PDB file of C-alpha atoms in Angstrom:
ATOM      1  CA  GLN A  25     -33.687  -2.260   3.825  1.00 70.00           C
ATOM      2  CA  ASN A  26     -33.732  -5.412   5.882  1.00 80.00           C
ATOM      3  CA  CYS A  27     -30.920  -4.066   7.966  1.00 83.00           C
ATOM      4  CA  GLU A  28     -32.313  -5.745  10.983  1.00 83.00           C
ATOM      5  CA  GLN A  29     -31.779  -9.069   9.514  1.00 82.00           C
ATOM      6  CA  LEU A  30     -28.150  -8.783   8.499  1.00 85.00           C
ATOM      7  CA  VAL A  31     -26.634 -10.118  11.785  1.00 84.00           C
ATOM      8  CA  PRO A  32     -28.647 -12.362  14.006  1.00 83.00           C
ATOM      9  CA  TRP A  33     -27.711 -10.797  17.296  1.00 86.00           C
ATOM     10  CA  ILE A  34     -27.909  -7.078  16.559  1.00 85.00           C
ATOM     11  CA  ASP A  35     -30.054  -4.592  14.639  1.00 86.00           C
ATOM     12  CA  MET A  36     -27.682  -3.001  12.223  1.00 87.00           C
ATOM     13  CA  CYS A  37     -30.170  -0.215  11.292  1.00 86.00           C
ATOM     14  CA  GLU A  38     -28.933   2.012  14.089  1.00 87.00           C
ATOM     15  CA  PHE A  39     -25.473   1.982  12.417  1.00 86.00           C
ATOM     16  CA  PHE A  40     -26.779   3.066   9.021  1.00 88.00           C
ATOM     17  CA  ASN A  41     -28.631   6.111  10.334  1.00 88.00           C
ATOM     18  CA  ASN A  42     -27.190   9.511   9.648  1.00 89.00           C
ATOM     19  CA  SER A  43     -26.107   8.647   6.113  1.00 89.00           C
ATOM     20  CA  GLY A  44     -23.989   5.772   7.436  1.00 88.00           C
ATOM     21  CA  MET A  45     -22.348   7.646  10.259  1.00 89.00           C
ATOM     22  CA  GLY A  46     -24.546   6.061  12.911  1.00 89.00           C
ATOM     23  CA  GLY A  47     -25.510   7.886  16.044  1.00 87.00           C
ATOM     24  CA  LEU A  48     -23.220  10.072  18.321  1.00 85.00           C
ATOM     25  CA  ILE A  49     -21.223   7.922  20.906  1.00 79.00           C
ATOM     26  CA  GLN A  50     -22.935   8.317  24.276  1.00 74.00           C
ATOM     27  CA  LYS A  51     -20.910   8.927  27.362  1.00 68.00           C
ATOM     28  CA  GLN A  52     -20.301   5.591  29.183  1.00 65.00           C
ATOM     29  CA  ALA A  53     -19.004   4.786  32.553  1.00 60.00           C
ATOM     30  CA  GLY A  54     -15.279   3.829  32.399  1.00 64.00           C
ATOM     31  CA  LEU A  55     -14.774   5.516  28.886  1.00 62.00           C
ATOM     32  CA  HIS A  56     -11.895   7.833  28.970  1.00 61.00           C
ATOM     33  CA  GLU A  57     -13.461  11.080  27.766  1.00 61.00           C
ATOM     34  CA  GLU A  58     -10.089  12.681  26.904  1.00 61.00           C
ATOM     35  CA  VAL A  59      -9.876  10.130  24.003  1.00 65.00           C
ATOM     36  CA  LEU A  60     -13.120  11.463  22.480  1.00 64.00           C
ATOM     37  CA  ILE A  61     -12.164  15.132  22.030  1.00 66.00           C
ATOM     38  CA  PRO A  62     -14.356  16.895  20.976  1.00 69.00           C
ATOM     39  CA  SER A  63     -16.864  14.533  22.517  1.00 64.00           C
ATOM     40  CA  HIS A  64     -19.754  15.884  20.319  1.00 67.00           C
ATOM     41  CA  ARG A  65     -18.170  14.681  16.975  1.00 77.00           C
ATOM     42  CA  TRP A  66     -17.567  11.044  17.467  1.00 81.00           C
ATOM     43  CA  TYR A  67     -20.083   8.523  15.951  1.00 85.00           C
ATOM     44  CA  GLU A  68     -20.820   4.797  16.299  1.00 86.00           C
ATOM     45  CA  THR A  69     -19.851   4.078  12.551  1.00 88.00           C
ATOM     46  CA  HIS A  70     -19.840   0.445  11.755  1.00 88.00           C
ATOM     47  CA  GLN A  71     -17.228  -1.039   9.470  1.00 88.00           C
ATOM     48  CA  TYR A  72     -19.979  -2.243   7.016  1.00 88.00           C
ATOM     49  CA  ALA A  73     -21.438   1.284   6.787  1.00 89.00           C
ATOM     50  CA  LEU A  74     -18.493   2.610   4.751  1.00 91.00           C
ATOM     51  CA  GLU A  75     -20.292   1.777   1.484  1.00 92.00           C
ATOM     52  CA  ILE A  76     -23.491   3.688   2.584  1.00 91.00           C
ATOM     53  CA  LEU A  77     -21.253   6.540   3.902  1.00 92.00           C
ATOM     54  CA  PHE A  78     -19.313   6.854   0.668  1.00 93.00           C
ATOM     55  CA  HIS A  79     -22.600   6.748  -1.425  1.00 92.00           C
ATOM     56  CA  SER A  80     -24.084   9.491   0.698  1.00 92.00           C
ATOM     57  CA  ARG A  81     -21.006  11.681   0.440  1.00 91.00           C
ATOM     58  CA  ILE A  82     -20.541  11.331  -3.268  1.00 91.00           C
ATOM     59  CA  GLN A  83     -24.064  12.491  -3.910  1.00 90.00           C
ATOM     60  CA  ASN A  84     -22.898  15.923  -2.559  1.00 90.00           C
ATOM     61  CA  TYR A  85     -19.842  16.127  -4.816  1.00 88.00           C
ATOM     62  CA  PRO A  86     -19.777  19.551  -6.619  1.00 89.00           C
ATOM     63  CA  CYS A  87     -18.995  18.198  -9.929  1.00 89.00           C
ATOM     64  CA  LEU A  88     -21.712  15.586  -9.978  1.00 91.00           C
ATOM     65  CA  THR A  89     -23.720  15.439 -13.221  1.00 92.00           C
ATOM     66  CA  SER A  90     -26.695  13.428 -14.365  1.00 89.00           C
ATOM     67  CA  ASN A  91     -25.481  13.850 -18.024  1.00 93.00           C
ATOM     68  CA  PRO A  92     -23.469  10.838 -19.124  1.00 92.00           C
ATOM     69  CA  GLU A  93     -21.802  12.915 -21.909  1.00 95.00           C
ATOM     70  CA  GLU A  94     -20.239  15.189 -19.289  1.00 93.00           C
ATOM     71  CA  ALA A  95     -19.174  12.456 -16.875  1.00 92.00           C
ATOM     72  CA  ASN A  96     -15.582  11.348 -16.585  1.00 91.00           C
ATOM     73  CA  LEU A  97     -16.410   8.646 -14.006  1.00 90.00           C
ATOM     74  CA  PHE A  98     -19.470   6.575 -13.254  1.00 91.00           C
ATOM     75  CA  TYR A  99     -20.344   5.332  -9.734  1.00 90.00           C
ATOM     76  CA  ILE A 100     -22.717   2.436  -9.534  1.00 91.00           C
ATOM     77  CA  PRO A 101     -23.722   1.781  -5.901  1.00 91.00           C
ATOM     78  CA  TYR A 102     -23.298  -1.811  -4.887  1.00 91.00           C
ATOM     79  CA  TYR A 103     -22.820  -2.558  -1.211  1.00 90.00           C
ATOM     80  CA  GLY A 104     -20.666  -5.635  -1.541  1.00 89.00           C
ATOM     81  CA  GLY A 105     -19.852  -5.859   2.085  1.00 88.00           C
ATOM     82  CA  LEU A 106     -23.578  -5.864   3.051  1.00 87.00           C
ATOM     83  CA  ASP A 107     -24.221  -8.378   0.383  1.00 88.00           C
ATOM     84  CA  VAL A 108     -21.703 -10.713   2.019  1.00 86.00           C
ATOM     85  CA  LEU A 109     -22.816  -9.937   5.493  1.00 86.00           C
ATOM     86  CA  ARG A 110     -26.457 -10.904   4.788  1.00 84.00           C
ATOM     87  CA  TRP A 111     -25.300 -14.584   4.014  1.00 85.00           C
ATOM     88  CA  HIS A 112     -22.328 -14.815   6.467  1.00 85.00           C
ATOM     89  CA  PHE A 113     -24.143 -16.112   9.407  1.00 84.00           C
ATOM     90  CA  LEU A 114     -26.512 -18.423   7.745  1.00 82.00           C
ATOM     91  CA  ASN A 115     -25.991 -22.156   7.263  1.00 85.00           C
ATOM     92  CA  ASN A 116     -26.546 -24.203   3.985  1.00 86.00           C
ATOM     93  CA  VAL A 117     -26.220 -21.154   1.766  1.00 87.00           C
ATOM     94  CA  SER A 118     -25.128 -22.294  -1.756  1.00 90.00           C
ATOM     95  CA  HIS A 119     -22.445 -20.402  -3.762  1.00 88.00           C
ATOM     96  CA  THR A 120     -25.113 -19.656  -6.371  1.00 90.00           C
ATOM     97  CA  GLN A 121     -27.327 -18.054  -3.866  1.00 89.00           C
ATOM     98  CA  ARG A 122     -24.504 -16.152  -2.138  1.00 89.00           C
ATOM     99  CA  ASP A 123     -23.119 -14.659  -5.422  1.00 91.00           C
ATOM    100  CA  GLN A 124     -26.457 -13.904  -7.171  1.00 92.00           C
ATOM    101  CA  LEU A 125     -26.581 -10.141  -6.564  1.00 91.00           C
ATOM    102  CA  GLY A 126     -23.024  -9.566  -7.520  1.00 92.00           C
ATOM    103  CA  LEU A 127     -23.319 -11.596 -10.663  1.00 94.00           C
ATOM    104  CA  GLU A 128     -26.559  -9.818 -11.611  1.00 94.00           C
ATOM    105  CA  LEU A 129     -24.684  -6.531 -11.376  1.00 94.00           C
ATOM    106  CA  VAL A 130     -21.786  -7.825 -13.527  1.00 94.00           C
ATOM    107  CA  ASN A 131     -24.127  -9.152 -16.132  1.00 96.00           C
ATOM    108  CA  TRP A 132     -25.921  -5.802 -16.171  1.00 95.00           C
ATOM    109  CA  LEU A 133     -22.690  -3.881 -16.603  1.00 92.00           C
TER     110      LEU A 133
END
C-alpha cells in the first residue's frame, strides 16, 4: 500500500510484485547472459522487499498454526525497512513522526 510514494524518483510497487520477488530480469543490451544462468530464474528483487518476501514465504511454512497454544514462535509482520524508507527522502520530518509506527508496535506488544 502506497508503494509508489516510498521513493520520489521510482515506483517501488513493481519490486513488491510476485510476493516480494519482483519481476523477471529482462534481457538487456550489454548484459552478459552467461552471468544469468538459468536466465528464466533471476528476478529484480529490491533490498527493501526482503521483509515482504520473508512474510510471504513464512505463510507457507508446513508447521504454521493459528492456535497460539501450539505455537513455539510468533511472527508479527513489521516492515521496518519500508517504514524507514517512507520518511528517508522527506525534509522536516520529526523524530516523533518518523518513529510513530515502530513505537505503536512496541506499545502493542
